[in-house]
PDB file of C-alpha atoms in Angstrom:
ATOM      1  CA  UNK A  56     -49.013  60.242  99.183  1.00 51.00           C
ATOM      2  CA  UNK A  57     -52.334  59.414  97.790  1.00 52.00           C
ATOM      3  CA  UNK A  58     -53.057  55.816  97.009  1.00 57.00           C
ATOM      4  CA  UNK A  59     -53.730  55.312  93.470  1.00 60.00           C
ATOM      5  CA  UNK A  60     -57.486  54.033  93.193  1.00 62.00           C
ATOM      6  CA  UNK A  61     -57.687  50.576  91.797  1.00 60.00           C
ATOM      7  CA  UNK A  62     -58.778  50.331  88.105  1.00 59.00           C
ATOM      8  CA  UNK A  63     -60.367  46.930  87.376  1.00 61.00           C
ATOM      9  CA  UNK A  64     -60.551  45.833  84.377  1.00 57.00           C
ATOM     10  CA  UNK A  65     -62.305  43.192  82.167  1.00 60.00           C
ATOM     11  CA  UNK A  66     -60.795  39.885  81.264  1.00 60.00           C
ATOM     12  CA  UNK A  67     -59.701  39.565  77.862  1.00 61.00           C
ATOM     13  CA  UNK A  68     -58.618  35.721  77.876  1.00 61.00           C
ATOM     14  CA  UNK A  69     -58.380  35.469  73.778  1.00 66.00           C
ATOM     15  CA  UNK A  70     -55.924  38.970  73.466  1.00 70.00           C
ATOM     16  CA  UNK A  71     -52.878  36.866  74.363  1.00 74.00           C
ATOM     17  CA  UNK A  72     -53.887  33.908  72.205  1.00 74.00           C
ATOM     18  CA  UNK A  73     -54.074  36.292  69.308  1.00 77.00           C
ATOM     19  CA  UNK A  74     -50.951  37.773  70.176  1.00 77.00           C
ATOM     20  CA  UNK A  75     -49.172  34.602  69.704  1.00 81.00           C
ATOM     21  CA  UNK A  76     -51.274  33.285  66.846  1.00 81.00           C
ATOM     22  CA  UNK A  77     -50.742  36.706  64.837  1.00 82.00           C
ATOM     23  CA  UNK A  78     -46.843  36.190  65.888  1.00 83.00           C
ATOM     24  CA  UNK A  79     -46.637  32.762  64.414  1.00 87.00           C
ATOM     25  CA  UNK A  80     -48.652  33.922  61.748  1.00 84.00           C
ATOM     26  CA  UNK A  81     -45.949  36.320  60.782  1.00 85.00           C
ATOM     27  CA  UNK A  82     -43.236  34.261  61.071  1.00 88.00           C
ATOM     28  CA  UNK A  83     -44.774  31.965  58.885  1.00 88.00           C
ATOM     29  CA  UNK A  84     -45.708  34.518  56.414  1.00 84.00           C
ATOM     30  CA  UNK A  85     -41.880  35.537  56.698  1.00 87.00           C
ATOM     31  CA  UNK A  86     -40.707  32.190  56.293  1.00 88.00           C
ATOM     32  CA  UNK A  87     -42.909  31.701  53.483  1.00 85.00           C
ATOM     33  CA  UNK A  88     -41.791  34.531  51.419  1.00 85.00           C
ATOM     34  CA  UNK A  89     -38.136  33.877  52.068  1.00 88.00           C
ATOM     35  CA  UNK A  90     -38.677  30.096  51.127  1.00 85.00           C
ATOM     36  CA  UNK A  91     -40.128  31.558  47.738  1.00 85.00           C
ATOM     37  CA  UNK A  92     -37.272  33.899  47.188  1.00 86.00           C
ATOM     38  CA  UNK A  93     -34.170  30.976  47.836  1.00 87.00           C
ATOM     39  CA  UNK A  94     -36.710  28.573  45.784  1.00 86.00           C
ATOM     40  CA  UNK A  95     -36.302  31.190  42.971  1.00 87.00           C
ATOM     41  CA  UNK A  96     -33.119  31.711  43.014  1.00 86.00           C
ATOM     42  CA  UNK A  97     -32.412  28.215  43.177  1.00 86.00           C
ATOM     43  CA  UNK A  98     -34.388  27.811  40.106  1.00 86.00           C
ATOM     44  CA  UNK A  99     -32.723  30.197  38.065  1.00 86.00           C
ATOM     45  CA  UNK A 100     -29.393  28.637  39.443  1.00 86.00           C
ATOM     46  CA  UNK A 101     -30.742  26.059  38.077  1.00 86.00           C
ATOM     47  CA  UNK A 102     -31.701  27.062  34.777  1.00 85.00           C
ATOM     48  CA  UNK A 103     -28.851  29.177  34.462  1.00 85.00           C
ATOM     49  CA  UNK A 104     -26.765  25.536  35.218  1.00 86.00           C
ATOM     50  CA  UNK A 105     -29.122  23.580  32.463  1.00 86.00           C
ATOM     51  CA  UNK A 106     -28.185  26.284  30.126  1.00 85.00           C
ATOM     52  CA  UNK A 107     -24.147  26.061  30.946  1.00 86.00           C
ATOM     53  CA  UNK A 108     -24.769  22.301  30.754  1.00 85.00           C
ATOM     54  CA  UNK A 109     -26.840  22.769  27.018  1.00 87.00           C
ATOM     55  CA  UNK A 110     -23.785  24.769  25.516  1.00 87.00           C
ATOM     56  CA  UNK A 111     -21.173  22.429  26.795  1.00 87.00           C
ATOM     57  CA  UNK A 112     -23.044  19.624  25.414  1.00 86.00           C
ATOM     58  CA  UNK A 113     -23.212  21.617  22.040  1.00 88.00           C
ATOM     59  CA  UNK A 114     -19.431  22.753  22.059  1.00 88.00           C
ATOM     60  CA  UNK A 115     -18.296  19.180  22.990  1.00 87.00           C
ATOM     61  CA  UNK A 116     -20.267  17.420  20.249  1.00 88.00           C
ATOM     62  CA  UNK A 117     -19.172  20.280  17.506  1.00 89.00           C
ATOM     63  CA  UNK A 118     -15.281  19.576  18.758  1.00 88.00           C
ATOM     64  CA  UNK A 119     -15.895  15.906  18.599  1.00 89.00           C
ATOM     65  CA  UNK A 120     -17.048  16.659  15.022  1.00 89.00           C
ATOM     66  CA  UNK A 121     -14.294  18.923  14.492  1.00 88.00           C
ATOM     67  CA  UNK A 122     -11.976  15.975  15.608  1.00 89.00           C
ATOM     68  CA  UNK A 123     -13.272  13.468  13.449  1.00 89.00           C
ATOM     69  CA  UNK A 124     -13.335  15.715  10.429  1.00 90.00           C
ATOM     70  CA  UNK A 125      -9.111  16.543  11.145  1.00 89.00           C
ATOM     71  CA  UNK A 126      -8.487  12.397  11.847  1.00 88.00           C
ATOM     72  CA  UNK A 127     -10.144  11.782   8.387  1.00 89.00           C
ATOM     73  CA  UNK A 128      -7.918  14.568   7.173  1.00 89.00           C
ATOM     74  CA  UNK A 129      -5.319  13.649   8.758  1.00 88.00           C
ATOM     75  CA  UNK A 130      -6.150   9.901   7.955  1.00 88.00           C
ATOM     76  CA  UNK A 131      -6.156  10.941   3.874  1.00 88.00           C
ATOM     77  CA  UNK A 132      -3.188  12.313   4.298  1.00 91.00           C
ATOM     78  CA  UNK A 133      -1.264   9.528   5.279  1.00 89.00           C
ATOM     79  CA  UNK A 134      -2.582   7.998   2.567  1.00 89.00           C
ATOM     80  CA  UNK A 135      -1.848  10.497   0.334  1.00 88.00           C
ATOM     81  CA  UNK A 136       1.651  10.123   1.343  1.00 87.00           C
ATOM     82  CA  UNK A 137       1.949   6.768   1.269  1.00 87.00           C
ATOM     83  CA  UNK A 138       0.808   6.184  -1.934  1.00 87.00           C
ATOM     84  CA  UNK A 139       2.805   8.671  -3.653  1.00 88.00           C
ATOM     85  CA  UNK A 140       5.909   7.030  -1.454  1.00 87.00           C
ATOM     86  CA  UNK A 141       4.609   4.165  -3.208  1.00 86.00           C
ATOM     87  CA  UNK A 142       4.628   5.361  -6.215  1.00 87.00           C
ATOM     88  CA  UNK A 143       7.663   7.187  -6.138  1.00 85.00           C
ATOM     89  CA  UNK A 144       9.612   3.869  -5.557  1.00 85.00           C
ATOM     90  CA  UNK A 145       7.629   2.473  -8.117  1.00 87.00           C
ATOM     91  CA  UNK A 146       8.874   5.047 -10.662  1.00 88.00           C
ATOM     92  CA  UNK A 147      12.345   5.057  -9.370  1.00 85.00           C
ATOM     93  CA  UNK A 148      12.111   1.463  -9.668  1.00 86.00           C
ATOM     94  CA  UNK A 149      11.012   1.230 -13.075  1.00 87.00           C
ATOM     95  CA  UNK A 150      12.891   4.418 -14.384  1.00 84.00           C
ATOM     96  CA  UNK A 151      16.076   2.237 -13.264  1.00 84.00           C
ATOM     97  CA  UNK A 152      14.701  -0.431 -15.077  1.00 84.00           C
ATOM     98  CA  UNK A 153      14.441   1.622 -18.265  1.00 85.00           C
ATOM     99  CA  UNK A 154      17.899   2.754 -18.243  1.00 79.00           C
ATOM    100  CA  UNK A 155      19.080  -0.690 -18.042  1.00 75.00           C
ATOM    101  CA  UNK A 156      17.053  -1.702 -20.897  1.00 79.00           C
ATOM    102  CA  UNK A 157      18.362   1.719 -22.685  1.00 77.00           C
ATOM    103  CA  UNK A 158      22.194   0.574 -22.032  1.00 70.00           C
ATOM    104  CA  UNK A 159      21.249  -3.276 -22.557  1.00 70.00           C
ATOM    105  CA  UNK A 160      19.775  -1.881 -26.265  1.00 73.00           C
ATOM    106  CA  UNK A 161      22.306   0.720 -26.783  1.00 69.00           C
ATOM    107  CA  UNK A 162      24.675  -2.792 -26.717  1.00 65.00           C
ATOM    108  CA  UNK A 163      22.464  -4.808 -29.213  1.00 68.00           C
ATOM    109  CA  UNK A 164      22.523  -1.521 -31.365  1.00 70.00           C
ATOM    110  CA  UNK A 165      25.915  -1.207 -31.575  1.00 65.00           C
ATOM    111  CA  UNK A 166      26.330  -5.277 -31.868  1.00 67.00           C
ATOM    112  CA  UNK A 167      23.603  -5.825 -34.492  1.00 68.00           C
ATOM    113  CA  UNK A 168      26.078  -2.936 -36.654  1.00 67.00           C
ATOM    114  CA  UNK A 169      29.361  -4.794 -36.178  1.00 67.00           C
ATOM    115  CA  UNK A 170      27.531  -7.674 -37.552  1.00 62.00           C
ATOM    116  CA  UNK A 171      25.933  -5.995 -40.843  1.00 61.00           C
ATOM    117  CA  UNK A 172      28.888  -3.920 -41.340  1.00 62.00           C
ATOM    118  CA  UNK A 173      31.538  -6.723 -41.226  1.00 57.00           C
ATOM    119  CA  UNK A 174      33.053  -5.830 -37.903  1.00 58.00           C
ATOM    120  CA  UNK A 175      32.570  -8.942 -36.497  1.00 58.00           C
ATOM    121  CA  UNK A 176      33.067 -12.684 -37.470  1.00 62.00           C
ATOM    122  CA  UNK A 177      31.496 -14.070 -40.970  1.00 68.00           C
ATOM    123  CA  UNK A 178      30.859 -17.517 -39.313  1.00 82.00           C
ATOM    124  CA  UNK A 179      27.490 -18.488 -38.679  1.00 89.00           C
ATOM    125  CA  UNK A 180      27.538 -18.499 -34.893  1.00 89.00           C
ATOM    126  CA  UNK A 181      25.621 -19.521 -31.434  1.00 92.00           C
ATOM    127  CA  UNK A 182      26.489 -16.121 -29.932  1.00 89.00           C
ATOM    128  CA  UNK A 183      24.972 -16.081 -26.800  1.00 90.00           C
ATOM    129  CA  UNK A 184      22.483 -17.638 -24.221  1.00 93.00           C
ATOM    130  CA  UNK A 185      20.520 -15.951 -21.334  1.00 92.00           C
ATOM    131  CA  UNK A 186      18.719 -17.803 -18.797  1.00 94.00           C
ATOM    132  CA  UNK A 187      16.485 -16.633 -16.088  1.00 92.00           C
ATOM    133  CA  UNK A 188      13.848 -17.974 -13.702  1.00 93.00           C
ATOM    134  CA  UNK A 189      10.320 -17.637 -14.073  1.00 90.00           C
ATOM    135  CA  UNK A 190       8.709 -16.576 -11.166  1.00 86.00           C
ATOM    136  CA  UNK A 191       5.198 -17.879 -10.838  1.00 86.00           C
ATOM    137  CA  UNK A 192       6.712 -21.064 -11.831  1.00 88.00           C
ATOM    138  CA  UNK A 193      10.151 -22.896  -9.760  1.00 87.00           C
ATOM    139  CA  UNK A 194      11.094 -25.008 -12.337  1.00 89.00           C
ATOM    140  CA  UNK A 195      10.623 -22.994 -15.720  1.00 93.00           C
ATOM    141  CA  UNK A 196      13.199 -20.568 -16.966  1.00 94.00           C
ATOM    142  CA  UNK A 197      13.516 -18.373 -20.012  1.00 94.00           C
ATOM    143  CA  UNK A 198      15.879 -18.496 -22.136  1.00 94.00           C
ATOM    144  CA  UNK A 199      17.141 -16.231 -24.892  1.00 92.00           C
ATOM    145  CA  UNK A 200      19.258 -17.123 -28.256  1.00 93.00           C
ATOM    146  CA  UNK A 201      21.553 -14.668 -30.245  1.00 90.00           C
ATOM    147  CA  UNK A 202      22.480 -16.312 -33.447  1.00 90.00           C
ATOM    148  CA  UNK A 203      24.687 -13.939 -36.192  1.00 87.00           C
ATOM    149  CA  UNK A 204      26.420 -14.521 -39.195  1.00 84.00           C
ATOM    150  CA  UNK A 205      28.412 -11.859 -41.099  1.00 75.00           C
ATOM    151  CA  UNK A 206      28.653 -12.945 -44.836  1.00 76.00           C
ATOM    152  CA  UNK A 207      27.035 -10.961 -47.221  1.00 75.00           C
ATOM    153  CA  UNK A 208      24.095 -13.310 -48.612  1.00 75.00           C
ATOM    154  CA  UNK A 209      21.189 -12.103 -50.535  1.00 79.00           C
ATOM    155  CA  UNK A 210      18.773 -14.996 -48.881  1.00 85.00           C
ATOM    156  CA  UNK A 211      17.870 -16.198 -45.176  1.00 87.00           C
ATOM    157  CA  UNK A 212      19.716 -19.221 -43.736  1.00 90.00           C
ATOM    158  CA  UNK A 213      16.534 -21.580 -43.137  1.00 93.00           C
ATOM    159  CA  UNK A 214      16.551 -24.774 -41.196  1.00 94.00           C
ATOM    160  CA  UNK A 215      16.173 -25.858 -37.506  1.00 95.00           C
ATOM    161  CA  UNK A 216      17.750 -25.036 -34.251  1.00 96.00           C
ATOM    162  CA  UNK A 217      17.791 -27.825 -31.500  1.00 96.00           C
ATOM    163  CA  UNK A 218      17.718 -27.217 -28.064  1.00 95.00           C
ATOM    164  CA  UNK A 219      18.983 -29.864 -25.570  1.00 95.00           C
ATOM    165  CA  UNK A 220      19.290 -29.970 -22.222  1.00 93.00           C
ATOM    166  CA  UNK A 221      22.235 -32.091 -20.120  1.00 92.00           C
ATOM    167  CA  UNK A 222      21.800 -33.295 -17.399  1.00 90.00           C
ATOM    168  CA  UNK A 223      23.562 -34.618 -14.382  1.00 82.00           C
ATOM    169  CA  UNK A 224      22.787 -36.293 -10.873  1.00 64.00           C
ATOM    170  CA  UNK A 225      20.709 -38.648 -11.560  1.00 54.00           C
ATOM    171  CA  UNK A 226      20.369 -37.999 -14.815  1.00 46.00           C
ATOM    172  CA  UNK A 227      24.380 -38.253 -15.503  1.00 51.00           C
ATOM    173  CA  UNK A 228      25.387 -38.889 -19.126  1.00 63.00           C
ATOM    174  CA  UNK A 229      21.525 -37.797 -20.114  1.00 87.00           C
ATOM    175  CA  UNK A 230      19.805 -35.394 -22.270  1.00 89.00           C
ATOM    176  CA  UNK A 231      16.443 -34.522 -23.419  1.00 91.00           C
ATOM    177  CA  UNK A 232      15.762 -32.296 -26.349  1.00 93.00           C
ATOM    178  CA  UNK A 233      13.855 -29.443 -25.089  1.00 91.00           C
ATOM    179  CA  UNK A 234      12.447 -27.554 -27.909  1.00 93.00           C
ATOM    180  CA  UNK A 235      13.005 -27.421 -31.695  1.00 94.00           C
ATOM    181  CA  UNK A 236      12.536 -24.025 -33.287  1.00 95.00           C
ATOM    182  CA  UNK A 237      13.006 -22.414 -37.212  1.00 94.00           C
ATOM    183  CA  UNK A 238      16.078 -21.007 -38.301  1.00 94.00           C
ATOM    184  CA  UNK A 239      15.801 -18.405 -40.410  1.00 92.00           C
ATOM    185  CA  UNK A 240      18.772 -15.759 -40.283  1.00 89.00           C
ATOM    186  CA  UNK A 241      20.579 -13.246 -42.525  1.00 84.00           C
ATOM    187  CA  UNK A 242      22.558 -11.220 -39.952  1.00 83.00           C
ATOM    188  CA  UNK A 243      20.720 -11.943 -36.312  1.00 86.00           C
ATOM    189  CA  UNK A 244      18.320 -13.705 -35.426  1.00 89.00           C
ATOM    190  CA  UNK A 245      17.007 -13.985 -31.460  1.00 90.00           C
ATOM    191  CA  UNK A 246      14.890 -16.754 -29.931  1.00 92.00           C
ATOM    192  CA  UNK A 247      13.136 -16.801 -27.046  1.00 93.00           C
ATOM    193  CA  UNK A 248      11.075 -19.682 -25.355  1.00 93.00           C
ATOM    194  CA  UNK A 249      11.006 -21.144 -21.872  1.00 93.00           C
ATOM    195  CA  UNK A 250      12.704 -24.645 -20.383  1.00 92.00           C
ATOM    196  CA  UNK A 251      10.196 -26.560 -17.673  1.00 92.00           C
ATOM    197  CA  UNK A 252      12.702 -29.530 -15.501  1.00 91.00           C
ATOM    198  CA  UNK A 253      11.040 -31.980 -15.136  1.00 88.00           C
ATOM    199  CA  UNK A 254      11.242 -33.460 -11.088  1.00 85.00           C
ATOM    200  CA  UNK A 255      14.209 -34.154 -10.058  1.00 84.00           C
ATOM    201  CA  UNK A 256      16.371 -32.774 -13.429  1.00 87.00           C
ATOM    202  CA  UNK A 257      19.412 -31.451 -12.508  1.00 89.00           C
ATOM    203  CA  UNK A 258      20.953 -29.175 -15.645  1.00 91.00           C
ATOM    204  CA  UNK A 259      24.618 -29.168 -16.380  1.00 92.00           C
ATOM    205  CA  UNK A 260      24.295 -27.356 -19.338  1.00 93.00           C
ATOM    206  CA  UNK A 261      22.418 -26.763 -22.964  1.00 94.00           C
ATOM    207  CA  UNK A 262      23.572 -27.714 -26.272  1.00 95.00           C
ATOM    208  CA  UNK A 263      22.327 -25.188 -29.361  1.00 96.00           C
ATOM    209  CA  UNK A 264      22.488 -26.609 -32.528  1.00 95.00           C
ATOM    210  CA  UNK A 265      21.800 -25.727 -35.864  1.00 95.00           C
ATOM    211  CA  UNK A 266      20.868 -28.388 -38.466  1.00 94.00           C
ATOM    212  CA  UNK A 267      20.117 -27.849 -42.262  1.00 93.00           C
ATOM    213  CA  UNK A 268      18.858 -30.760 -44.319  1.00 92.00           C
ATOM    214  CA  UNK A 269      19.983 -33.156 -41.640  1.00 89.00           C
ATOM    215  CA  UNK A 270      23.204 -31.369 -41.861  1.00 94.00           C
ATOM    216  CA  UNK A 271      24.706 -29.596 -38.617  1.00 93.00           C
ATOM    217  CA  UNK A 272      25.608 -26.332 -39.666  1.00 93.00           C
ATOM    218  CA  UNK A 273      27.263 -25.396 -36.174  1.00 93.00           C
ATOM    219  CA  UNK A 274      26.706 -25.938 -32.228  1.00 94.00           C
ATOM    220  CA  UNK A 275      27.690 -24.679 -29.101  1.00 94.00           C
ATOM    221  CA  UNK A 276      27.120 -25.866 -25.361  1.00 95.00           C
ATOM    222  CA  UNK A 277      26.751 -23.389 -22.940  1.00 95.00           C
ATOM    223  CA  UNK A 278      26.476 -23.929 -19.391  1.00 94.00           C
ATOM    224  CA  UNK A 279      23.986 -24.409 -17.053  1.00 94.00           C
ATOM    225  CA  UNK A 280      23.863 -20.741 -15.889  1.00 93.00           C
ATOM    226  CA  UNK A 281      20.644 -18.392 -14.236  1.00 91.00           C
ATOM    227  CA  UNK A 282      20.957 -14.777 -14.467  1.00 84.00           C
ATOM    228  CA  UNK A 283      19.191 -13.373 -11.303  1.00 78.00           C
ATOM    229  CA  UNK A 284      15.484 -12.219 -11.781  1.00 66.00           C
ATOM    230  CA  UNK A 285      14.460  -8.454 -12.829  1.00 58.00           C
ATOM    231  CA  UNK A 286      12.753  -6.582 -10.184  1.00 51.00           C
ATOM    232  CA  UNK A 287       9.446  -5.919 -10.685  1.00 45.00           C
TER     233      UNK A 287
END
């Protein structure tokens, strides 16, 4: 066996060194480029999260508008309904009101012929007395005369009609004329006026009389009775 001869060779101190710094050189290189790859992709997760986020934004505020666009809708819709509720009861109201006053007229009608054809008594007459309240006022009420007479005359009955009130309470055995108004009748005549108490009055009743010439032609005392308010 033949001994190998021994090659010597030069130092090379710096070959290592270079090794190493070429190695970390790499590494850095490689660590570079993948840090600029995950930084990109990061930024278009990014942009591709800013651009979710931008729609959202725009589809929430267009739905918010969309809501408050149906709540004023829906808002004019209630009101809608409520005012033709409103007015519905209103009409029913008043419709009811009209067919009273048809039937109430329909009676006049028929009474005002049973006077001019002779149906009814000749007498000149205090037929009848309505009273009801007044309601922006407590103590007034309105009241409303039917006088009739059924004799065949050629000229009015002219004179006055006297309207007293009687009292009681503290006002027992009292009365205070209330109003004084023209008579002037052939068949009917209606009157219509209003009666303020004074404080403290307490009505019993009202006397309606008709004077001519200082003469009384007739009277009649009605009582002290309020027919209940129509509803407005």
């Amino acid at each position: 066996m033949l001994d190998r001869p021994y090659v010597i060779h030069p130092r090379r101190p710096y070959r290592c060194l270079l090794l190493i710094l070429l190695g970390i050189a790499l590494t850095i290189a490689t660590i570079f480029v993948w840090g600029q790859q995950w930084q990109q992709k990061q930024l278009e997760k990014l942009s591709g999260l800013q651009s979710q986020h931008t729609q959202m934004l725009a589809e929430n505020q267009r739905l918010t508008e969309e809501n408050r666009q149906l709540q004023e809708q829906l808002m004019g819709i209630n009101q809608m309904q409520a005012l033709q509720q409103a007015t519905d009861s209103k009409l029913q109201t008043e419709l009811q009101l009209l067919q009273d006053r048809v039937i109430d007229l329909n009676k006049e009608l028929l009474f005002y012929q049973n006077i001019t054809q002779g149906n009814a008594s000749s007498e000149l007459q205090v037929r009848e007395l309505h009273l009801r309240p007044v309601s922006e006022d407590a103590s007034s009420y309105l009241y409303r005369i039917v006088l009739t007479q059924g004799k065949r005359i050629t000229k009015s009955i002219k004179g006055d009609v006297l309207i007293t009130l009687n009292l009681t309470g503290n006002g027992e055995g009292q009365s205070r004329l209330v109003e004084t108004q023209a008579l002037n009748i052939r068949h009917v005549q209606v009157l219509e006026g209003t009666v303020k108490l004074a404080e403290n009055e307490q009505p019993e009743s009202i006397r309606v009389m008709l004077r001519q010439s200082g003469k009384t032609l007739t009277e009649r005392t009605f009582k002290w009775e309020v027919s209940p308010s129509p509803a407005s």
